[in-house]
PDB file of C-alpha atoms in Angstrom:
ATOM      1  CA  MET A   1      -9.569 -17.438 -11.934  1.00 83.00           C
ATOM      2  CA  ASP A   2     -11.658 -14.479 -13.078  1.00 94.00           C
ATOM      3  CA  LEU A   3     -11.475 -11.877 -10.310  1.00 98.00           C
ATOM      4  CA  GLY A   4     -14.489 -10.034 -11.671  1.00 98.00           C
ATOM      5  CA  ILE A   5     -12.950  -6.566 -11.642  1.00 98.00           C
ATOM      6  CA  THR A   6     -13.002  -5.826 -15.367  1.00 98.00           C
ATOM      7  CA  GLY A   7     -14.236  -2.268 -15.776  1.00 96.00           C
ATOM      8  CA  ARG A   8     -13.698  -1.391 -12.126  1.00 98.00           C
ATOM      9  CA  THR A   9     -11.700   1.720 -11.217  1.00 98.00           C
ATOM     10  CA  ALA A  10      -8.706   1.279  -8.919  1.00 98.00           C
ATOM     11  CA  LEU A  11      -6.677   3.991  -7.208  1.00 98.00           C
ATOM     12  CA  VAL A  12      -3.220   2.849  -6.141  1.00 98.00           C
ATOM     13  CA  LEU A  13      -1.364   5.225  -3.846  1.00 97.00           C
ATOM     14  CA  GLY A  14       2.398   5.095  -4.233  1.00 94.00           C
ATOM     15  CA  GLY A  15       1.861   3.635  -7.682  1.00 94.00           C
ATOM     16  CA  GLY A  16       5.339   4.546  -8.879  1.00 91.00           C
ATOM     17  CA  GLY A  17       7.152   2.455  -6.277  1.00 88.00           C
ATOM     18  CA  GLY A  18       8.156  -1.192  -6.243  1.00 92.00           C
ATOM     19  CA  LEU A  19       5.101  -2.591  -4.488  1.00 95.00           C
ATOM     20  CA  GLY A  20       2.660   0.050  -5.706  1.00 96.00           C
ATOM     21  CA  GLY A  21       3.767  -0.317  -9.306  1.00 96.00           C
ATOM     22  CA  ALA A  22       3.474  -4.094  -9.148  1.00 97.00           C
ATOM     23  CA  ILE A  23      -0.014  -3.820  -7.655  1.00 98.00           C
ATOM     24  CA  ALA A  24      -1.102  -1.366 -10.339  1.00 98.00           C
ATOM     25  CA  ARG A  25       0.165  -3.616 -13.132  1.00 98.00           C
ATOM     26  CA  GLU A  26      -1.574  -6.660 -11.649  1.00 98.00           C
ATOM     27  CA  LEU A  27      -4.921  -4.898 -11.219  1.00 98.00           C
ATOM     28  CA  ALA A  28      -4.704  -3.600 -14.779  1.00 98.00           C
ATOM     29  CA  ALA A  29      -3.929  -7.097 -16.046  1.00 98.00           C
ATOM     30  CA  GLU A  30      -7.152  -8.241 -14.377  1.00 98.00           C
ATOM     31  CA  GLY A  31      -9.130  -5.646 -16.322  1.00 98.00           C
ATOM     32  CA  ALA A  32      -9.353  -2.713 -13.934  1.00 98.00           C
ATOM     33  CA  THR A  33      -8.700   0.843 -15.043  1.00 98.00           C
ATOM     34  CA  VAL A  34      -5.935   2.007 -12.730  1.00 98.00           C
ATOM     35  CA  VAL A  35      -5.024   5.466 -11.490  1.00 98.00           C
ATOM     36  CA  VAL A  36      -1.520   5.538 -10.017  1.00 98.00           C
ATOM     37  CA  ALA A  37      -0.812   8.378  -7.611  1.00 97.00           C
ATOM     38  CA  GLY A  38       2.473   9.562  -6.153  1.00 95.00           C
ATOM     39  CA  ARG A  39       5.023  12.362  -6.105  1.00 93.00           C
ATOM     40  CA  SER A  40       7.332  11.288  -8.932  1.00 92.00           C
ATOM     41  CA  ARG A  41       5.964  11.965 -12.414  1.00 95.00           C
ATOM     42  CA  GLU A  42       8.800   9.924 -13.915  1.00 95.00           C
ATOM     43  CA  ARG A  43       8.006   6.822 -11.859  1.00 95.00           C
ATOM     44  CA  LEU A  44       4.273   7.131 -12.377  1.00 97.00           C
ATOM     45  CA  ASP A  45       4.726   7.488 -16.125  1.00 97.00           C
ATOM     46  CA  ALA A  46       6.903   4.358 -16.132  1.00 96.00           C
ATOM     47  CA  THR A  47       4.146   2.376 -14.429  1.00 97.00           C
ATOM     48  CA  VAL A  48       1.535   3.704 -16.838  1.00 97.00           C
ATOM     49  CA  ALA A  49       3.775   2.888 -19.804  1.00 97.00           C
ATOM     50  CA  ASP A  50       4.164  -0.714 -18.599  1.00 97.00           C
ATOM     51  CA  ILE A  51       0.415  -1.090 -18.207  1.00 98.00           C
ATOM     52  CA  THR A  52      -0.370   0.484 -21.570  1.00 98.00           C
ATOM     53  CA  ALA A  53       2.225  -1.640 -23.360  1.00 98.00           C
ATOM     54  CA  ALA A  54       0.547  -4.734 -21.923  1.00 97.00           C
ATOM     55  CA  GLY A  55      -2.834  -3.623 -23.235  1.00 98.00           C
ATOM     56  CA  GLY A  56      -4.186  -2.199 -19.993  1.00 98.00           C
ATOM     57  CA  ARG A  57      -5.681   1.161 -19.050  1.00 98.00           C
ATOM     58  CA  ALA A  58      -3.961   3.533 -16.632  1.00 98.00           C
ATOM     59  CA  HIS A  59      -3.612   7.177 -15.689  1.00 98.00           C
ATOM     60  CA  ALA A  60      -0.907   8.983 -13.723  1.00 97.00           C
ATOM     61  CA  LEU A  61      -1.827  11.468 -10.996  1.00 97.00           C
ATOM     62  CA  VAL A  62       0.983  13.474  -9.405  1.00 96.00           C
ATOM     63  CA  TRP A  63       0.044  13.829  -5.754  1.00 94.00           C
ATOM     64  CA  ASP A  64       1.943  14.534  -2.555  1.00 93.00           C
ATOM     65  CA  LEU A  65      -0.196  12.546  -0.135  1.00 92.00           C
ATOM     66  CA  GLY A  66       0.683  14.869   2.714  1.00 91.00           C
ATOM     67  CA  GLU A  67      -1.430  17.568   1.008  1.00 94.00           C
ATOM     68  CA  LEU A  68      -4.783  16.723   2.528  1.00 95.00           C
ATOM     69  CA  ASP A  69      -6.483  19.867   1.255  1.00 96.00           C
ATOM     70  CA  VAL A  70      -6.378  18.574  -2.338  1.00 97.00           C
ATOM     71  CA  VAL A  71      -8.028  15.210  -1.636  1.00 97.00           C
ATOM     72  CA  ASP A  72     -11.474  16.305  -2.788  1.00 97.00           C
ATOM     73  CA  ALA A  73     -10.128  17.820  -6.016  1.00 97.00           C
ATOM     74  CA  ARG A  74      -7.959  14.805  -6.828  1.00 97.00           C
ATOM     75  CA  ILE A  75     -10.769  12.302  -6.268  1.00 98.00           C
ATOM     76  CA  GLY A  76     -13.129  14.575  -8.186  1.00 98.00           C
ATOM     77  CA  TRP A  77     -10.754  14.452 -11.155  1.00 97.00           C
ATOM     78  CA  ILE A  78     -10.709  10.653 -11.028  1.00 98.00           C
ATOM     79  CA  GLU A  79     -14.502  10.485 -10.872  1.00 98.00           C
ATOM     80  CA  GLU A  80     -14.872  12.813 -13.845  1.00 97.00           C
ATOM     81  CA  THR A  81     -12.075  11.263 -15.916  1.00 94.00           C
ATOM     82  CA  VAL A  82     -12.336   7.550 -15.144  1.00 96.00           C
ATOM     83  CA  GLY A  83     -15.239   6.909 -12.789  1.00 97.00           C
ATOM     84  CA  GLY A  84     -15.907   6.327  -9.114  1.00 98.00           C
ATOM     85  CA  VAL A  85     -13.159   4.560  -7.206  1.00 98.00           C
ATOM     86  CA  ASP A  86     -14.135   0.929  -6.567  1.00 98.00           C
ATOM     87  CA  ILE A  87     -10.759  -0.310  -5.316  1.00 98.00           C
ATOM     88  CA  LEU A  88      -8.507   1.786  -3.097  1.00 98.00           C
ATOM     89  CA  VAL A  89      -5.010   0.539  -2.359  1.00 98.00           C
ATOM     90  CA  GLY A  90      -3.466   2.535   0.478  1.00 97.00           C
ATOM     91  CA  ASN A  91       0.227   2.105  -0.148  1.00 95.00           C
ATOM     92  CA  THR A  92       2.379   4.917   1.229  1.00 91.00           C
ATOM     93  CA  GLY A  93       6.114   5.429   1.399  1.00 82.00           C
ATOM     94  CA  GLY A  94       8.057   4.431   4.467  1.00 80.00           C
ATOM     95  CA  PRO A  95       9.463   6.956   6.963  1.00 85.00           C
ATOM     96  CA  PRO A  96      13.178   7.332   7.663  1.00 84.00           C
ATOM     97  CA  PRO A  97      14.698   4.550   9.782  1.00 85.00           C
ATOM     98  CA  GLY A  98      15.882   5.230  13.304  1.00 85.00           C
ATOM     99  CA  ALA A  99      15.149   4.706  16.977  1.00 87.00           C
ATOM    100  CA  VAL A 100      11.634   5.482  18.156  1.00 87.00           C
ATOM    101  CA  THR A 101      13.079   8.117  20.514  1.00 89.00           C
ATOM    102  CA  ALA A 102      15.142   9.843  17.823  1.00 86.00           C
ATOM    103  CA  ALA A 103      12.443  11.700  15.863  1.00 87.00           C
ATOM    104  CA  ASP A 104      11.088  15.010  17.109  1.00 91.00           C
ATOM    105  CA  ALA A 105       7.430  16.041  17.044  1.00 93.00           C
ATOM    106  CA  SER A 106       7.629  17.718  13.629  1.00 93.00           C
ATOM    107  CA  VAL A 107       8.813  14.481  12.001  1.00 92.00           C
ATOM    108  CA  TRP A 108       6.017  12.521  13.678  1.00 94.00           C
ATOM    109  CA  GLU A 109       3.464  15.077  12.445  1.00 94.00           C
ATOM    110  CA  THR A 110       4.759  15.083   8.881  1.00 93.00           C
ATOM    111  CA  GLN A 111       4.874  11.314   8.602  1.00 93.00           C
ATOM    112  CA  PHE A 112       1.488  10.911  10.283  1.00 95.00           C
ATOM    113  CA  ARG A 113      -0.092  13.174   7.676  1.00 95.00           C
ATOM    114  CA  SER A 114       1.439  11.422   4.679  1.00 94.00           C
ATOM    115  CA  MET A 115       1.253   7.820   5.939  1.00 94.00           C
ATOM    116  CA  VAL A 116      -1.904   7.712   8.040  1.00 96.00           C
ATOM    117  CA  LEU A 117      -4.185  10.727   7.617  1.00 97.00           C
ATOM    118  CA  SER A 118      -3.809  10.569   3.842  1.00 96.00           C
ATOM    119  CA  VAL A 119      -5.143   7.007   3.676  1.00 97.00           C
ATOM    120  CA  ILE A 120      -7.990   7.739   6.100  1.00 98.00           C
ATOM    121  CA  THR A 121      -9.006  10.993   4.387  1.00 98.00           C
ATOM    122  CA  ILE A 122      -8.942   9.487   0.893  1.00 98.00           C
ATOM    123  CA  THR A 123     -10.928   6.478   2.103  1.00 98.00           C
ATOM    124  CA  ASN A 124     -13.571   8.706   3.652  1.00 98.00           C
ATOM    125  CA  ARG A 125     -13.839  10.585   0.352  1.00 98.00           C
ATOM    126  CA  VAL A 126     -14.432   7.476  -1.787  1.00 98.00           C
ATOM    127  CA  LEU A 127     -16.654   5.539   0.633  1.00 98.00           C
ATOM    128  CA  PRO A 128     -19.935   7.310  -0.267  1.00 98.00           C
ATOM    129  CA  GLY A 129     -19.542   6.239  -3.895  1.00 98.00           C
ATOM    130  CA  MET A 130     -18.722   2.679  -2.884  1.00 98.00           C
ATOM    131  CA  ARG A 131     -21.798   2.593  -0.650  1.00 98.00           C
ATOM    132  CA  GLU A 132     -23.999   3.947  -3.427  1.00 98.00           C
ATOM    133  CA  ARG A 133     -22.772   1.240  -5.805  1.00 98.00           C
ATOM    134  CA  GLY A 134     -22.963  -1.438  -3.096  1.00 98.00           C
ATOM    135  CA  TRP A 135     -19.403  -2.626  -3.754  1.00 98.00           C
ATOM    136  CA  GLY A 136     -15.906  -1.602  -2.756  1.00 98.00           C
ATOM    137  CA  ARG A 137     -12.473  -2.722  -1.648  1.00 98.00           C
ATOM    138  CA  VAL A 138     -10.197  -0.843   0.761  1.00 98.00           C
ATOM    139  CA  ILE A 139      -6.810  -2.570   0.902  1.00 98.00           C
ATOM    140  CA  THR A 140      -4.033  -1.124   3.023  1.00 98.00           C
ATOM    141  CA  SER A 141      -0.402  -2.140   2.566  1.00 96.00           C
ATOM    142  CA  THR A 142       1.601  -1.851   5.772  1.00 94.00           C
ATOM    143  CA  SER A 143       4.708  -3.645   7.075  1.00 92.00           C
ATOM    144  CA  SER A 144       5.596  -6.741   9.061  1.00 91.00           C
ATOM    145  CA  GLY A 145       6.333  -4.274  11.863  1.00 90.00           C
ATOM    146  CA  VAL A 146       2.605  -4.190  12.684  1.00 92.00           C
ATOM    147  CA  VAL A 147       2.859  -7.850  13.730  1.00 92.00           C
ATOM    148  CA  ALA A 148       6.375  -7.905  15.199  1.00 90.00           C
ATOM    149  CA  PRO A 149       7.995  -4.446  15.618  1.00 91.00           C
ATOM    150  CA  ILE A 150      11.206  -4.119  13.619  1.00 87.00           C
ATOM    151  CA  PRO A 151      14.219  -2.700  15.482  1.00 88.00           C
ATOM    152  CA  GLY A 152      15.400   0.564  13.961  1.00 87.00           C
ATOM    153  CA  LEU A 153      12.047   1.325  12.319  1.00 88.00           C
ATOM    154  CA  GLY A 154      10.293   3.030  15.205  1.00 90.00           C
ATOM    155  CA  LEU A 155       8.232   5.487  13.155  1.00 93.00           C
ATOM    156  CA  SER A 156       7.069   2.822  10.749  1.00 93.00           C
ATOM    157  CA  ASN A 157       6.107   0.381  13.505  1.00 92.00           C
ATOM    158  CA  ALA A 158       3.986   2.959  15.300  1.00 94.00           C
ATOM    159  CA  LEU A 159       2.315   4.695  12.384  1.00 95.00           C
ATOM    160  CA  ARG A 160       1.495   1.595  10.375  1.00 95.00           C
ATOM    161  CA  SER A 161       0.016  -0.021  13.489  1.00 96.00           C
ATOM    162  CA  THR A 162      -2.430   2.896  13.598  1.00 96.00           C
ATOM    163  CA  LEU A 163      -3.651   1.893  10.145  1.00 97.00           C
ATOM    164  CA  LEU A 164      -4.083  -1.681  11.335  1.00 96.00           C
ATOM    165  CA  GLY A 165      -6.499  -0.656  14.094  1.00 97.00           C
ATOM    166  CA  TRP A 166      -8.296   1.748  11.777  1.00 98.00           C
ATOM    167  CA  SER A 167      -8.789  -0.860   9.042  1.00 98.00           C
ATOM    168  CA  LYS A 168     -10.175  -3.445  11.427  1.00 98.00           C
ATOM    169  CA  THR A 169     -12.663  -0.935  12.800  1.00 98.00           C
ATOM    170  CA  LEU A 170     -13.609   0.229   9.307  1.00 98.00           C
ATOM    171  CA  ALA A 171     -14.291  -3.334   8.182  1.00 98.00           C
ATOM    172  CA  GLY A 172     -17.039  -3.702  10.762  1.00 98.00           C
ATOM    173  CA  GLU A 173     -18.629  -0.400   9.806  1.00 98.00           C
ATOM    174  CA  VAL A 174     -18.876  -0.980   6.043  1.00 98.00           C
ATOM    175  CA  ALA A 175     -19.326  -4.750   5.634  1.00 98.00           C
ATOM    176  CA  ALA A 176     -23.102  -4.485   5.280  1.00 98.00           C
ATOM    177  CA  ASP A 177     -22.578  -2.061   2.388  1.00 98.00           C
ATOM    178  CA  GLY A 178     -20.715  -4.640   0.284  1.00 98.00           C
ATOM    179  CA  ILE A 179     -17.326  -3.112   1.091  1.00 98.00           C
ATOM    180  CA  THR A 180     -14.357  -5.025   2.471  1.00 98.00           C
ATOM    181  CA  ALA A 181     -11.341  -3.616   4.303  1.00 98.00           C
ATOM    182  CA  ASN A 182      -8.163  -5.631   4.702  1.00 98.00           C
ATOM    183  CA  VAL A 183      -4.512  -5.127   5.532  1.00 98.00           C
ATOM    184  CA  VAL A 184      -1.709  -6.791   3.586  1.00 98.00           C
ATOM    185  CA  VAL A 185       1.651  -7.241   5.301  1.00 96.00           C
ATOM    186  CA  PRO A 186       4.808  -7.639   3.214  1.00 95.00           C
ATOM    187  CA  GLY A 187       7.791  -9.488   4.551  1.00 92.00           C
ATOM    188  CA  ARG A 188      11.118  -8.999   2.828  1.00 92.00           C
ATOM    189  CA  ILE A 189      10.066  -8.184  -0.729  1.00 92.00           C
ATOM    190  CA  ALA A 190      12.763  -7.344  -3.287  1.00 88.00           C
ATOM    191  CA  THR A 191      12.115  -3.617  -3.752  1.00 85.00           C
ATOM    192  CA  ASP A 192      14.271  -0.498  -3.682  1.00 84.00           C
ATOM    193  CA  ARG A 193      12.903   0.264  -0.215  1.00 81.00           C
ATOM    194  CA  VAL A 194      14.157  -3.046   1.201  1.00 82.00           C
ATOM    195  CA  ALA A 195      17.528  -2.548  -0.494  1.00 84.00           C
ATOM    196  CA  PHE A 196      17.716   0.924   1.097  1.00 82.00           C
ATOM    197  CA  LEU A 197      16.894  -0.457   4.547  1.00 81.00           C
ATOM    198  CA  ASP A 198      19.511  -3.190   4.191  1.00 83.00           C
ATOM    199  CA  ALA A 199      22.095  -0.595   3.206  1.00 85.00           C
ATOM    200  CA  ALA A 200      21.129   1.675   6.114  1.00 82.00           C
ATOM    201  CA  LYS A 201      21.401  -1.207   8.565  1.00 84.00           C
ATOM    202  CA  ALA A 202      24.784  -2.151   7.143  1.00 83.00           C
ATOM    203  CA  GLU A 203      26.037   1.390   7.675  1.00 85.00           C
ATOM    204  CA  ARG A 204      24.746   1.519  11.248  1.00 86.00           C
ATOM    205  CA  GLU A 205      26.328  -1.815  12.134  1.00 86.00           C
ATOM    206  CA  GLY A 206      29.584  -1.462  10.215  1.00 89.00           C
ATOM    207  CA  ARG A 207      28.836  -4.373   7.897  1.00 91.00           C
ATOM    208  CA  THR A 208      28.469  -4.724   4.156  1.00 89.00           C
ATOM    209  CA  ALA A 209      25.043  -4.701   2.553  1.00 83.00           C
ATOM    210  CA  GLU A 210      25.739  -8.229   1.310  1.00 88.00           C
ATOM    211  CA  GLU A 211      26.328  -9.424   4.866  1.00 87.00           C
ATOM    212  CA  VAL A 212      23.102  -7.839   6.057  1.00 87.00           C
ATOM    213  CA  THR A 213      21.158  -9.383   3.188  1.00 88.00           C
ATOM    214  CA  ALA A 214      22.653 -12.822   3.851  1.00 88.00           C
ATOM    215  CA  ALA A 215      21.702 -12.577   7.535  1.00 88.00           C
ATOM    216  CA  SER A 216      18.190 -11.526   6.582  1.00 87.00           C
ATOM    217  CA  LEU A 217      17.790 -14.426   4.165  1.00 91.00           C
ATOM    218  CA  ALA A 218      18.783 -16.809   6.929  1.00 91.00           C
ATOM    219  CA  THR A 219      15.680 -15.729   8.897  1.00 91.00           C
ATOM    220  CA  ILE A 220      13.257 -16.430   6.036  1.00 94.00           C
ATOM    221  CA  PRO A 221      12.051 -20.041   5.858  1.00 94.00           C
ATOM    222  CA  ALA A 222      11.482 -19.686   2.107  1.00 95.00           C
ATOM    223  CA  GLY A 223      15.157 -18.750   1.782  1.00 94.00           C
ATOM    224  CA  ARG A 224      14.625 -15.761  -0.521  1.00 94.00           C
ATOM    225  CA  TYR A 225      13.154 -12.300  -0.765  1.00 93.00           C
ATOM    226  CA  GLY A 226       9.681 -12.155  -2.252  1.00 94.00           C
ATOM    227  CA  ASP A 227       8.924 -11.059  -5.789  1.00 95.00           C
ATOM    228  CA  PRO A 228       6.831  -7.850  -5.916  1.00 95.00           C
ATOM    229  CA  ARG A 229       4.426  -9.608  -8.262  1.00 96.00           C
ATOM    230  CA  GLU A 230       3.715 -12.267  -5.648  1.00 97.00           C
ATOM    231  CA  TYR A 231       2.666  -9.511  -3.297  1.00 97.00           C
ATOM    232  CA  ALA A 232       0.646  -7.772  -6.008  1.00 98.00           C
ATOM    233  CA  GLN A 233      -1.235 -10.948  -6.890  1.00 98.00           C
ATOM    234  CA  THR A 234      -2.354 -11.293  -3.273  1.00 98.00           C
ATOM    235  CA  VAL A 235      -3.640  -7.708  -3.305  1.00 98.00           C
ATOM    236  CA  ALA A 236      -5.409  -8.321  -6.618  1.00 98.00           C
ATOM    237  CA  PHE A 237      -7.172 -11.368  -5.182  1.00 98.00           C
ATOM    238  CA  LEU A 238      -8.403  -9.350  -2.198  1.00 98.00           C
ATOM    239  CA  ALA A 239      -9.672  -6.741  -4.658  1.00 98.00           C
ATOM    240  CA  GLY A 240     -11.699  -9.314  -6.545  1.00 98.00           C
ATOM    241  CA  VAL A 241     -15.180 -10.743  -6.280  1.00 98.00           C
ATOM    242  CA  PRO A 242     -13.975 -14.147  -4.947  1.00 98.00           C
ATOM    243  CA  ALA A 243     -12.646 -12.372  -1.831  1.00 98.00           C
ATOM    244  CA  GLY A 244     -15.980 -10.798  -0.976  1.00 98.00           C
ATOM    245  CA  TYR A 245     -16.236 -12.667   2.346  1.00 98.00           C
ATOM    246  CA  ILE A 246     -12.728 -11.716   3.487  1.00 98.00           C
ATOM    247  CA  THR A 247     -12.764  -8.547   5.550  1.00 98.00           C
ATOM    248  CA  GLY A 248     -11.122  -7.221   8.691  1.00 98.00           C
ATOM    249  CA  SER A 249      -8.200  -9.524   8.007  1.00 98.00           C
ATOM    250  CA  VAL A 250      -4.425  -9.177   8.045  1.00 97.00           C
ATOM    251  CA  VAL A 251      -2.836 -11.154   5.225  1.00 97.00           C
ATOM    252  CA  ARG A 252       0.906 -11.825   5.315  1.00 97.00           C
ATOM    253  CA  VAL A 253       3.020 -12.270   2.234  1.00 97.00           C
ATOM    254  CA  ASP A 254       6.329 -13.068   3.889  1.00 95.00           C
ATOM    255  CA  GLY A 255       7.667 -16.513   3.036  1.00 95.00           C
ATOM    256  CA  GLY A 256       7.257 -17.453   6.704  1.00 95.00           C
ATOM    257  CA  TYR A 257       9.463 -14.558   7.845  1.00 94.00           C
ATOM    258  CA  VAL A 258       7.331 -13.140  10.684  1.00 91.00           C
ATOM    259  CA  PRO A 259       7.753 -15.452  13.702  1.00 88.00           C
ATOM    260  CA  ALA A 260       4.682 -14.283  15.632  1.00 86.00           C
ATOM    261  CA  ILE A 261       1.389 -16.177  15.377  1.00 84.00           C
TER     262      ILE A 261
END
């Protein structure tokens, strides 16, 4: 299927991570020029190298998403160097695990800036260009905790749920402009983040990481963790022309893991 995004410009936040990197590579494979943004130059360069080696086009942009005062300059650089952002993938790092009552106000504020306000502020900056061109995609990657809160991930459950309500509201405001806004929910995808969470849970519960992983697999009807590329291909579809009538939706990529309807 031709997704119709050849020549489009995509900005992938967290593009050096497991999910973000996979999304960037998939969008590039479909013909988009991809800008990968994140804090680690080394990881971003690795993603860009993968894309370039496969014949795609990509640029790395070192960016601490908690620095909201540089949003205009960063997007301005993209517009001057590559072109207006047509596809925005809001994929931010996860906060530290722990009970919802364990984090003090400063932690909430810091994580809110980097996980929530960053996505909203960047979206607001690129929307005028999308409206002018009459086409755009705003895709936000969250967590299964927005559907069924995950014990021990209090910050993530709360903050990512904020993005869920925001995206749904945004979808109704921009649909007439040819812009879609959707949320993608990963289940247990085989990334470093999931491995870290399994290890943290094992430490809390006095079990081995292997035992935690085995217990987790037992709750997934598909019987395995997802491949990051499977997740990325779903995001790429939502970024494409064939998904133009899908907006305001929450799409799960979880192998049947989330029990809630």
